Amino acid sequence: MRLVVARCSVDYRGRLDAHLPMALRLIMVKADGCVAIHADGGAYKPLNWMNAPNTIVEDDSVWVVSNPKGETLTITFEDVMADLHHEFGTDPGLVKDGVEAHLQELLAANPDHLGDGMVLVRREYPTDIGPVDLLCRDAEGNPVAVEVKRRGDIDGVEQLARYLERLDRDPMLRGIQGMFVAQVVKPQARTLAEARGISWQEVDYDELRGIPSDELRLF
Amino acid sequence: MKFRCERDVLAEALTSASRGVNNRPSLPVLSGLLLDLHGGKLRVTGSDLDLTISVAIPVDTEREGVTVANAKLITDIVRSLDPGAVMFSVDDDEASVTAGRSAFSVRTIAATEFPNLPEPSGSSVAVDAQAFAAAARQVVSAASRDQDRPILGGVQMETEGEGLRLVATDSYRLAVRDLPGVVILDDSQSVLVPAEALRNLVQLINDEDELRLRIGERDLTFELGEARIMTRRIEGQFPNYRTLIPKDHPNKLTVERGPFVEAVKRVKSVVRDSATPIRLVMKADGLELSVTTQDYGAGFEQLDAKYEGTELAVAFNPQFLIDGAEAAGGEEITIETVDNLKPALLVSSESPDYRYVLMPVRFP
């Protein structure tokens, strides 16, 4: 990652022409070649940017960034305040949702929340298109694949349906049933799940964690 | 298609049928109203496929036909016209609406794109429209509006003794209304009706005497003169509510209903969220109502009331309390309590067929 703080002007030529007049800005050049010019405001969106792959030609006071589509970004420097290089290495990726992972962990520890007599076979049971969250067996010993989400949307149902299709090819798991579990299962997801023969269940995160609800209800 | 109709009659039909149109329709054509002109009658139908509202009005027909027009647009136009006659005609894919010096043209959708809606099924049973509407009004506010809990979004209709019972609950409160002598279901039969359908039915009922119900296997139809509401029944098991109705309460507060509702509304005015409760202190010399919010301030009011029991401070969701007291009717209401954590029972001295069970809210 290269970070340059400088007074500069920027000219973009491509799908349209755009000009940023001379001002103090932050220029980010990422390891993959992406270039982004930021002002001192806004959470994430640069004033101008070019996605990788790019070629950067540096002169004394001018950089010309170009890409295979013929677009160019010309940065003209007046004064460079800082020019820093840092090696970031491989990014571990975004851990999206701690609640979702914890729900899976809690249900793995207490599979009876999913049905009387339900027992866990394995967490993250592998398929050739990715692991299904929980593989269980119900009270009769029938295999059940469980997909756990924080919010249950139709995407999650589709995902589980794909896993079921792969798992059903395994003679040991033939006839496997699916169960879609979330804190809240959206109405569309319920409809789709029922249409696909997948059962769905809502779980209370606090209850699973053993935290009594402060809310008084009739039932 | 070409007809002439009085603005008020047409506007009312369009407004009523529009209540069946969903703001976010599953098919583009369902943002429209189906206008079907045959035999001197214009039938206006709005539907989201779960709920269908259809109204027929007599019109002066010049040319029969059928079309679909955007519900909001056509309703807004007709309602905005000066009182008097409205001419409505459709040529190709455009409807023209004229009245006095006003003229509008509106794009239409081919009626063939409108889904075929099922016909009402089940045998027809008549009930007193006014009594049914009054009962429905008393329970619908207790039904949940949370789409994630569809069963609680329904009103359970079931047989109770020699009559009909309507029940709704959102798990925080429970409203029960009996209609003695109204027999429309078999002893073991129960029907879960979407509360939204009943809310629309209540709005549709004016001074009609008779309401007819058709209970099909999967749907339910209310027929009111030339108007019809057809709704899909909710499938699933309604909670076993009977054990939730408290049998015995040591504390009884009796208060004038009107002043109580007004006082709760006044004190509630400092509440700007749905979580802040109203606190009721019940004691021998009357009732104290108070609300305290960290951000906005506090409200306090005293009311005359009769109280039997030990002094008790209990908090409720103020809107739920208002809903129950308003629905109860009568001059006086009685709030029966056990303690500040157990369900309270709200009843009216003049409406013994109505019961409202309300869960308290914890407060520090």
PDB file of N, CA and C in Angstrom, chain B residues 85-168:
ATOM      1  N   ALA B  85     -71.225  14.800 -12.105  1.00  0.00           N
ATOM      2  CA  ALA B  85     -71.070  13.640 -12.987  1.00  0.00           C
ATOM      3  C   ALA B  85     -69.642  13.515 -13.499  1.00  0.00           C
ATOM      4  N   VAL B  86     -69.189  12.265 -13.599  1.00  0.00           N
ATOM      5  CA  VAL B  86     -67.869  11.966 -14.164  1.00  0.00           C
ATOM      6  C   VAL B  86     -68.077  11.063 -15.375  1.00  0.00           C
ATOM      7  N   MET B  87     -67.450  11.412 -16.483  1.00  0.00           N
ATOM      8  CA  MET B  87     -67.487  10.548 -17.684  1.00  0.00           C
ATOM      9  C   MET B  87     -66.179   9.763 -17.724  1.00  0.00           C
ATOM     10  N   PHE B  88     -66.291   8.466 -17.933  1.00  0.00           N
ATOM     11  CA  PHE B  88     -65.104   7.598 -17.958  1.00  0.00           C
ATOM     12  C   PHE B  88     -65.178   6.780 -19.240  1.00  0.00           C
ATOM     13  N   SER B  89     -64.138   6.858 -20.050  1.00  0.00           N
ATOM     14  CA  SER B  89     -64.144   6.020 -21.252  1.00  0.00           C
ATOM     15  C   SER B  89     -62.745   5.482 -21.509  1.00  0.00           C
ATOM     16  N   VAL B  90     -62.686   4.341 -22.164  1.00  0.00           N
ATOM     17  CA  VAL B  90     -61.396   3.712 -22.466  1.00  0.00           C
ATOM     18  C   VAL B  90     -61.338   3.408 -23.944  1.00  0.00           C
ATOM     19  N   ASP B  91     -60.275   3.872 -24.569  1.00  0.00           N
ATOM     20  CA  ASP B  91     -59.999   3.535 -25.966  1.00  0.00           C
ATOM     21  C   ASP B  91     -58.565   3.056 -26.054  1.00  0.00           C
ATOM     22  N   ASP B  92     -58.377   1.938 -26.716  1.00  0.00           N
ATOM     23  CA  ASP B  92     -57.049   1.310 -26.808  1.00  0.00           C
ATOM     24  C   ASP B  92     -56.445   1.171 -25.416  1.00  0.00           C
ATOM     25  N   ASP B  93     -55.294   1.824 -25.191  1.00  0.00           N
ATOM     26  CA  ASP B  93     -54.651   1.659 -23.879  1.00  0.00           C
ATOM     27  C   ASP B  93     -54.686   2.950 -23.080  1.00  0.00           C
ATOM     28  N   GLU B  94     -55.738   3.715 -23.265  1.00  0.00           N
ATOM     29  CA  GLU B  94     -55.826   4.979 -22.544  1.00  0.00           C
ATOM     30  C   GLU B  94     -57.245   5.191 -22.035  1.00  0.00           C
ATOM     31  N   ALA B  95     -57.343   5.573 -20.756  1.00  0.00           N
ATOM     32  CA  ALA B  95     -58.648   5.904 -20.177  1.00  0.00           C
ATOM     33  C   ALA B  95     -58.769   7.418 -20.104  1.00  0.00           C
ATOM     34  N   SER B  96     -59.965   7.889 -20.394  1.00  0.00           N
ATOM     35  CA  SER B  96     -60.174   9.330 -20.285  1.00  0.00           C
ATOM     36  C   SER B  96     -61.221   9.592 -19.212  1.00  0.00           C
ATOM     37  N   VAL B  97     -60.884  10.530 -18.320  1.00  0.00           N
ATOM     38  CA  VAL B  97     -61.770  10.880 -17.212  1.00  0.00           C
ATOM     39  C   VAL B  97     -62.088  12.365 -17.341  1.00  0.00           C
ATOM     40  N   THR B  98     -63.359  12.696 -17.483  1.00  0.00           N
ATOM     41  CA  THR B  98     -63.724  14.105 -17.618  1.00  0.00           C
ATOM     42  C   THR B  98     -64.858  14.431 -16.652  1.00  0.00           C
ATOM     43  N   ALA B  99     -64.807  15.647 -16.129  1.00  0.00           N
ATOM     44  CA  ALA B  99     -65.868  16.141 -15.247  1.00  0.00           C
ATOM     45  C   ALA B  99     -65.803  17.662 -15.307  1.00  0.00           C
ATOM     46  N   GLY B 100     -66.928  18.285 -15.648  1.00  0.00           N
ATOM     47  CA  GLY B 100     -66.927  19.743 -15.778  1.00  0.00           C
ATOM     48  C   GLY B 100     -65.862  20.159 -16.777  1.00  0.00           C
ATOM     49  N   ARG B 101     -64.961  21.035 -16.341  1.00  0.00           N
ATOM     50  CA  ARG B 101     -63.911  21.513 -17.246  1.00  0.00           C
ATOM     51  C   ARG B 101     -62.608  20.726 -17.094  1.00  0.00           C
ATOM     52  N   SER B 102     -62.629  19.699 -16.234  1.00  0.00           N
ATOM     53  CA  SER B 102     -61.406  18.902 -16.012  1.00  0.00           C
ATOM     54  C   SER B 102     -61.387  17.704 -16.956  1.00  0.00           C
ATOM     55  N   ALA B 103     -60.201  17.400 -17.448  1.00  0.00           N
ATOM     56  CA  ALA B 103     -60.049  16.221 -18.322  1.00  0.00           C
ATOM     57  C   ALA B 103     -58.697  15.583 -18.060  1.00  0.00           C
ATOM     58  N   PHE B 104     -58.700  14.284 -17.891  1.00  0.00           N
ATOM     59  CA  PHE B 104     -57.454  13.546 -17.656  1.00  0.00           C
ATOM     60  C   PHE B 104     -57.411  12.351 -18.608  1.00  0.00           C
ATOM     61  N   SER B 105     -56.212  12.025 -19.027  1.00  0.00           N
ATOM     62  CA  SER B 105     -56.052  10.749 -19.732  1.00  0.00           C
ATOM     63  C   SER B 105     -55.018   9.930 -18.962  1.00  0.00           C
ATOM     64  N   VAL B 106     -55.307   8.663 -18.831  1.00  0.00           N
ATOM     65  CA  VAL B 106     -54.497   7.787 -17.981  1.00  0.00           C
ATOM     66  C   VAL B 106     -54.185   6.516 -18.749  1.00  0.00           C
ATOM     67  N   ARG B 107     -52.940   6.118 -18.715  1.00  0.00           N
ATOM     68  CA  ARG B 107     -52.542   4.860 -19.371  1.00  0.00           C
ATOM     69  C   ARG B 107     -53.230   3.682 -18.656  1.00  0.00           C
ATOM     70  N   THR B 108     -53.660   2.725 -19.402  1.00  0.00           N
ATOM     71  CA  THR B 108     -54.278   1.541 -18.797  1.00  0.00           C
ATOM     72  C   THR B 108     -53.441   0.298 -19.109  1.00  0.00           C
ATOM     73  N   ILE B 109     -53.760  -0.768 -18.424  1.00  0.00           N
ATOM     74  CA  ILE B 109     -53.090  -2.059 -18.644  1.00  0.00           C
ATOM     75  C   ILE B 109     -54.166  -3.017 -19.156  1.00  0.00           C
ATOM     76  N   ALA B 110     -53.787  -3.901 -20.072  1.00  0.00           N
ATOM     77  CA  ALA B 110     -54.768  -4.846 -20.615  1.00  0.00           C
ATOM     78  C   ALA B 110     -55.326  -5.723 -19.495  1.00  0.00           C
ATOM     79  N   ALA B 111     -56.637  -5.864 -19.461  1.00  0.00           N
ATOM     80  CA  ALA B 111     -57.283  -6.650 -18.407  1.00  0.00           C
ATOM     81  C   ALA B 111     -56.855  -8.115 -18.458  1.00  0.00           C
ATOM     82  N   THR B 112     -56.392  -8.564 -19.604  1.00  0.00           N
ATOM     83  CA  THR B 112     -55.965  -9.973 -19.720  1.00  0.00           C
ATOM     84  C   THR B 112     -54.749 -10.261 -18.848  1.00  0.00           C
ATOM     85  N   GLU B 113     -54.013  -9.192 -18.476  1.00  0.00           N
ATOM     86  CA  GLU B 113     -52.835  -9.400 -17.625  1.00  0.00           C
ATOM     87  C   GLU B 113     -53.210  -9.568 -16.158  1.00  0.00           C
ATOM     88  N   PHE B 114     -54.443  -9.165 -15.815  1.00  0.00           N
ATOM     89  CA  PHE B 114     -54.867  -9.263 -14.406  1.00  0.00           C
ATOM     90  C   PHE B 114     -55.102 -10.734 -14.078  1.00  0.00           C
ATOM     91  N   PRO B 115     -54.554 -11.218 -12.950  1.00  0.00           N
ATOM     92  CA  PRO B 115     -54.708 -12.650 -12.660  1.00  0.00           C
ATOM     93  C   PRO B 115     -56.168 -13.051 -12.465  1.00  0.00           C
ATOM     94  N   ASN B 116     -56.476 -14.279 -12.827  1.00  0.00           N
ATOM     95  CA  ASN B 116     -57.821 -14.806 -12.574  1.00  0.00           C
ATOM     96  C   ASN B 116     -57.972 -15.053 -11.093  1.00  0.00           C
ATOM     97  N   LEU B 117     -58.877 -14.366 -10.475  1.00  0.00           N
ATOM     98  CA  LEU B 117     -59.056 -14.509  -9.030  1.00  0.00           C
ATOM     99  C   LEU B 117     -60.076 -15.604  -8.755  1.00  0.00           C
ATOM    100  N   PRO B 118     -59.884 -16.366  -7.676  1.00  0.00           N
ATOM    101  CA  PRO B 118     -60.826 -17.455  -7.404  1.00  0.00           C
ATOM    102  C   PRO B 118     -62.201 -16.913  -7.022  1.00  0.00           C
ATOM    103  N   GLU B 119     -63.202 -17.686  -7.319  1.00  0.00           N
ATOM    104  CA  GLU B 119     -64.571 -17.324  -6.920  1.00  0.00           C
ATOM    105  C   GLU B 119     -64.772 -17.707  -5.453  1.00  0.00           C
ATOM    106  N   PRO B 120     -65.637 -17.005  -4.740  1.00  0.00           N
ATOM    107  CA  PRO B 120     -65.888 -17.366  -3.339  1.00  0.00           C
ATOM    108  C   PRO B 120     -66.382 -18.807  -3.238  1.00  0.00           C
ATOM    109  N   SER B 121     -65.914 -19.497  -2.203  1.00  0.00           N
ATOM    110  CA  SER B 121     -66.368 -20.872  -2.017  1.00  0.00           C
ATOM    111  C   SER B 121     -66.979 -21.011  -0.622  1.00  0.00           C
ATOM    112  N   GLY B 122     -67.685 -22.085  -0.400  1.00  0.00           N
ATOM    113  CA  GLY B 122     -68.337 -22.321   0.889  1.00  0.00           C
ATOM    114  C   GLY B 122     -69.752 -21.776   0.877  1.00  0.00           C
ATOM    115  N   SER B 123     -70.572 -22.368   1.741  1.00  0.00           N
ATOM    116  CA  SER B 123     -71.962 -21.910   1.774  1.00  0.00           C
ATOM    117  C   SER B 123     -72.064 -20.587   2.534  1.00  0.00           C
ATOM    118  N   SER B 124     -73.105 -19.827   2.198  1.00  0.00           N
ATOM    119  CA  SER B 124     -73.232 -18.479   2.712  1.00  0.00           C
ATOM    120  C   SER B 124     -74.042 -18.463   4.009  1.00  0.00           C
ATOM    121  N   VAL B 125     -73.511 -17.750   5.018  1.00  0.00           N
ATOM    122  CA  VAL B 125     -74.195 -17.620   6.304  1.00  0.00           C
ATOM    123  C   VAL B 125     -74.344 -16.129   6.611  1.00  0.00           C
ATOM    124  N   ALA B 126     -75.526 -15.732   7.097  1.00  0.00           N
ATOM    125  CA  ALA B 126     -75.762 -14.314   7.371  1.00  0.00           C
ATOM    126  C   ALA B 126     -75.555 -14.007   8.844  1.00  0.00           C
ATOM    127  N   VAL B 127     -74.936 -12.859   9.127  1.00  0.00           N
ATOM    128  CA  VAL B 127     -74.807 -12.377  10.512  1.00  0.00           C
ATOM    129  C   VAL B 127     -75.189 -10.900  10.536  1.00  0.00           C
ATOM    130  N   ASP B 128     -75.438 -10.388  11.741  1.00  0.00           N
ATOM    131  CA  ASP B 128     -75.751  -8.980  11.912  1.00  0.00           C
ATOM    132  C   ASP B 128     -74.477  -8.169  11.628  1.00  0.00           C
ATOM    133  N   ALA B 129     -74.504  -7.356  10.593  1.00  0.00           N
ATOM    134  CA  ALA B 129     -73.304  -6.635  10.155  1.00  0.00           C
ATOM    135  C   ALA B 129     -72.784  -5.699  11.247  1.00  0.00           C
ATOM    136  N   GLN B 130     -73.700  -4.994  11.910  1.00  0.00           N
ATOM    137  CA  GLN B 130     -73.267  -4.013  12.908  1.00  0.00           C
ATOM    138  C   GLN B 130     -72.633  -4.705  14.119  1.00  0.00           C
ATOM    139  N   ALA B 131     -73.253  -5.800  14.556  1.00  0.00           N
ATOM    140  CA  ALA B 131     -72.722  -6.516  15.726  1.00  0.00           C
ATOM    141  C   ALA B 131     -71.360  -7.121  15.403  1.00  0.00           C
ATOM    142  N   PHE B 132     -71.227  -7.671  14.200  1.00  0.00           N
ATOM    143  CA  PHE B 132     -69.960  -8.287  13.815  1.00  0.00           C
ATOM    144  C   PHE B 132     -68.869  -7.228  13.700  1.00  0.00           C
ATOM    145  N   ALA B 133     -69.228  -6.090  13.098  1.00  0.00           N
ATOM    146  CA  ALA B 133     -68.239  -5.014  12.938  1.00  0.00           C
ATOM    147  C   ALA B 133     -67.780  -4.507  14.302  1.00  0.00           C
ATOM    148  N   ALA B 134     -68.726  -4.350  15.235  1.00  0.00           N
ATOM    149  CA  ALA B 134     -68.374  -3.854  16.571  1.00  0.00           C
ATOM    150  C   ALA B 134     -67.424  -4.832  17.259  1.00  0.00           C
ATOM    151  N   ALA B 135     -67.706  -6.125  17.120  1.00  0.00           N
ATOM    152  CA  ALA B 135     -66.855  -7.142  17.748  1.00  0.00           C
ATOM    153  C   ALA B 135     -65.463  -7.156  17.108  1.00  0.00           C
ATOM    154  N   ALA B 136     -65.444  -7.088  15.779  1.00  0.00           N
ATOM    155  CA  ALA B 136     -64.153  -7.113  15.074  1.00  0.00           C
ATOM    156  C   ALA B 136     -63.312  -5.900  15.475  1.00  0.00           C
ATOM    157  N   ARG B 137     -63.973  -4.737  15.577  1.00  0.00           N
ATOM    158  CA  ARG B 137     -63.273  -3.512  15.971  1.00  0.00           C
ATOM    159  C   ARG B 137     -62.605  -3.680  17.345  1.00  0.00           C
ATOM    160  N   GLN B 138     -63.246  -4.421  18.224  1.00  0.00           N
ATOM    161  CA  GLN B 138     -62.729  -4.568  19.586  1.00  0.00           C
ATOM    162  C   GLN B 138     -61.496  -5.461  19.667  1.00  0.00           C
ATOM    163  N   VAL B 139     -61.313  -6.337  18.699  1.00  0.00           N
ATOM    164  CA  VAL B 139     -60.189  -7.282  18.823  1.00  0.00           C
ATOM    165  C   VAL B 139     -59.030  -7.018  17.862  1.00  0.00           C
ATOM    166  N   VAL B 140     -59.294  -6.359  16.725  1.00  0.00           N
ATOM    167  CA  VAL B 140     -58.232  -6.303  15.698  1.00  0.00           C
ATOM    168  C   VAL B 140     -56.974  -5.587  16.172  1.00  0.00           C
ATOM    169  N   SER B 141     -57.133  -4.620  17.086  1.00  0.00           N
ATOM    170  CA  SER B 141     -55.927  -3.880  17.491  1.00  0.00           C
ATOM    171  C   SER B 141     -54.957  -4.778  18.262  1.00  0.00           C
ATOM    172  N   ALA B 142     -55.458  -5.864  18.826  1.00  0.00           N
ATOM    173  CA  ALA B 142     -54.577  -6.763  19.590  1.00  0.00           C
ATOM    174  C   ALA B 142     -53.821  -7.741  18.692  1.00  0.00           C
ATOM    175  N   ALA B 143     -54.179  -7.789  17.414  1.00  0.00           N
ATOM    176  CA  ALA B 143     -53.472  -8.704  16.502  1.00  0.00           C
ATOM    177  C   ALA B 143     -52.117  -8.101  16.150  1.00  0.00           C
ATOM    178  N   SER B 144     -51.149  -8.963  15.939  1.00  0.00           N
ATOM    179  CA  SER B 144     -49.793  -8.508  15.643  1.00  0.00           C
ATOM    180  C   SER B 144     -49.713  -7.961  14.219  1.00  0.00           C
ATOM    181  N   ARG B 145     -48.902  -6.909  14.054  1.00  0.00           N
ATOM    182  CA  ARG B 145     -48.634  -6.395  12.704  1.00  0.00           C
ATOM    183  C   ARG B 145     -47.261  -6.855  12.230  1.00  0.00           C
ATOM    184  N   ASP B 146     -46.646  -7.739  13.006  1.00  0.00           N
ATOM    185  CA  ASP B 146     -45.332  -8.261  12.667  1.00  0.00           C
ATOM    186  C   ASP B 146     -45.492  -9.358  11.614  1.00  0.00           C
ATOM    187  N   GLN B 147     -44.998  -9.079  10.406  1.00  0.00           N
ATOM    188  CA  GLN B 147     -45.181 -10.041   9.314  1.00  0.00           C
ATOM    189  C   GLN B 147     -44.400 -11.327   9.538  1.00  0.00           C
ATOM    190  N   ASP B 148     -43.453 -11.258  10.469  1.00  0.00           N
ATOM    191  CA  ASP B 148     -42.675 -12.459  10.741  1.00  0.00           C
ATOM    192  C   ASP B 148     -43.435 -13.458  11.613  1.00  0.00           C
ATOM    193  N   ARG B 149     -44.570 -13.032  12.148  1.00  0.00           N
ATOM    194  CA  ARG B 149     -45.358 -13.942  12.990  1.00  0.00           C
ATOM    195  C   ARG B 149     -46.773 -14.004  12.423  1.00  0.00           C
ATOM    196  N   PRO B 150     -46.935 -14.658  11.277  1.00  0.00           N
ATOM    197  CA  PRO B 150     -48.215 -14.581  10.569  1.00  0.00           C
ATOM    198  C   PRO B 150     -49.409 -15.090  11.366  1.00  0.00           C
ATOM    199  N   ILE B 151     -49.208 -16.103  12.198  1.00  0.00           N
ATOM    200  CA  ILE B 151     -50.358 -16.642  12.948  1.00  0.00           C
ATOM    201  C   ILE B 151     -50.913 -15.591  13.905  1.00  0.00           C
ATOM    202  N   LEU B 152     -50.016 -14.820  14.512  1.00  0.00           N
ATOM    203  CA  LEU B 152     -50.472 -13.784  15.446  1.00  0.00           C
ATOM    204  C   LEU B 152     -51.039 -12.569  14.702  1.00  0.00           C
ATOM    205  N   GLY B 153     -50.891 -12.548  13.402  1.00  0.00           N
ATOM    206  CA  GLY B 153     -51.496 -11.479  12.596  1.00  0.00           C
ATOM    207  C   GLY B 153     -52.937 -11.803  12.232  1.00  0.00           C
ATOM    208  N   GLY B 154     -53.457 -12.873  12.814  1.00  0.00           N
ATOM    209  CA  GLY B 154     -54.822 -13.288  12.508  1.00  0.00           C
ATOM    210  C   GLY B 154     -55.758 -13.129  13.688  1.00  0.00           C
ATOM    211  N   VAL B 155     -57.043 -13.147  13.372  1.00  0.00           N
ATOM    212  CA  VAL B 155     -58.077 -13.168  14.403  1.00  0.00           C
ATOM    213  C   VAL B 155     -58.731 -14.542  14.337  1.00  0.00           C
ATOM    214  N   GLN B 156     -58.713 -15.224  15.470  1.00  0.00           N
ATOM    215  CA  GLN B 156     -59.286 -16.565  15.513  1.00  0.00           C
ATOM    216  C   GLN B 156     -60.802 -16.462  15.681  1.00  0.00           C
ATOM    217  N   MET B 157     -61.545 -17.108  14.782  1.00  0.00           N
ATOM    218  CA  MET B 157     -63.001 -17.195  14.912  1.00  0.00           C
ATOM    219  C   MET B 157     -63.317 -18.627  15.309  1.00  0.00           C
ATOM    220  N   GLU B 158     -64.034 -18.788  16.394  1.00  0.00           N
ATOM    221  CA  GLU B 158     -64.355 -20.145  16.840  1.00  0.00           C
ATOM    222  C   GLU B 158     -65.693 -20.147  17.577  1.00  0.00           C
ATOM    223  N   THR B 159     -66.229 -21.339  17.747  1.00  0.00           N
ATOM    224  CA  THR B 159     -67.498 -21.463  18.461  1.00  0.00           C
ATOM    225  C   THR B 159     -67.244 -21.445  19.954  1.00  0.00           C
ATOM    226  N   GLU B 160     -68.040 -20.684  20.685  1.00  0.00           N
ATOM    227  CA  GLU B 160     -67.942 -20.653  22.137  1.00  0.00           C
ATOM    228  C   GLU B 160     -69.364 -20.732  22.686  1.00  0.00           C
ATOM    229  N   GLY B 161     -69.677 -21.817  23.357  1.00  0.00           N
ATOM    230  CA  GLY B 161     -71.034 -22.006  23.859  1.00  0.00           C
ATOM    231  C   GLY B 161     -72.014 -21.989  22.696  1.00  0.00           C
ATOM    232  N   GLU B 162     -73.003 -21.124  22.799  1.00  0.00           N
ATOM    233  CA  GLU B 162     -74.015 -20.998  21.735  1.00  0.00           C
ATOM    234  C   GLU B 162     -73.727 -19.803  20.856  1.00  0.00           C
ATOM    235  N   GLY B 163     -72.496 -19.477  20.688  1.00  0.00           N
ATOM    236  CA  GLY B 163     -72.195 -18.285  19.895  1.00  0.00           C
ATOM    237  C   GLY B 163     -70.824 -18.340  19.242  1.00  0.00           C
ATOM    238  N   LEU B 164     -70.409 -17.185  18.785  1.00  0.00           N
ATOM    239  CA  LEU B 164     -69.129 -17.055  18.083  1.00  0.00           C
ATOM    240  C   LEU B 164     -68.161 -16.293  18.972  1.00  0.00           C
ATOM    241  N   ARG B 165     -66.882 -16.661  18.902  1.00  0.00           N
ATOM    242  CA  ARG B 165     -65.855 -15.931  19.664  1.00  0.00           C
ATOM    243  C   ARG B 165     -64.783 -15.436  18.691  1.00  0.00           C
ATOM    244  N   LEU B 166     -64.380 -14.190  18.859  1.00  0.00           N
ATOM    245  CA  LEU B 166     -63.256 -13.628  18.113  1.00  0.00           C
ATOM    246  C   LEU B 166     -62.111 -13.411  19.097  1.00  0.00           C
ATOM    247  N   VAL B 167     -60.905 -13.850  18.744  1.00  0.00           N
ATOM    248  CA  VAL B 167     -59.747 -13.736  19.635  1.00  0.00           C
ATOM    249  C   VAL B 167     -58.555 -13.233  18.833  1.00  0.00           C
ATOM    250  N   ALA B 168     -57.803 -12.298  19.416  1.00  0.00           N
ATOM    251  CA  ALA B 168     -56.557 -11.845  18.779  1.00  0.00           C
ATOM    252  C   ALA B 168     -55.519 -11.629  19.859  1.00  0.00           C
TER     253      ALA B 168
END
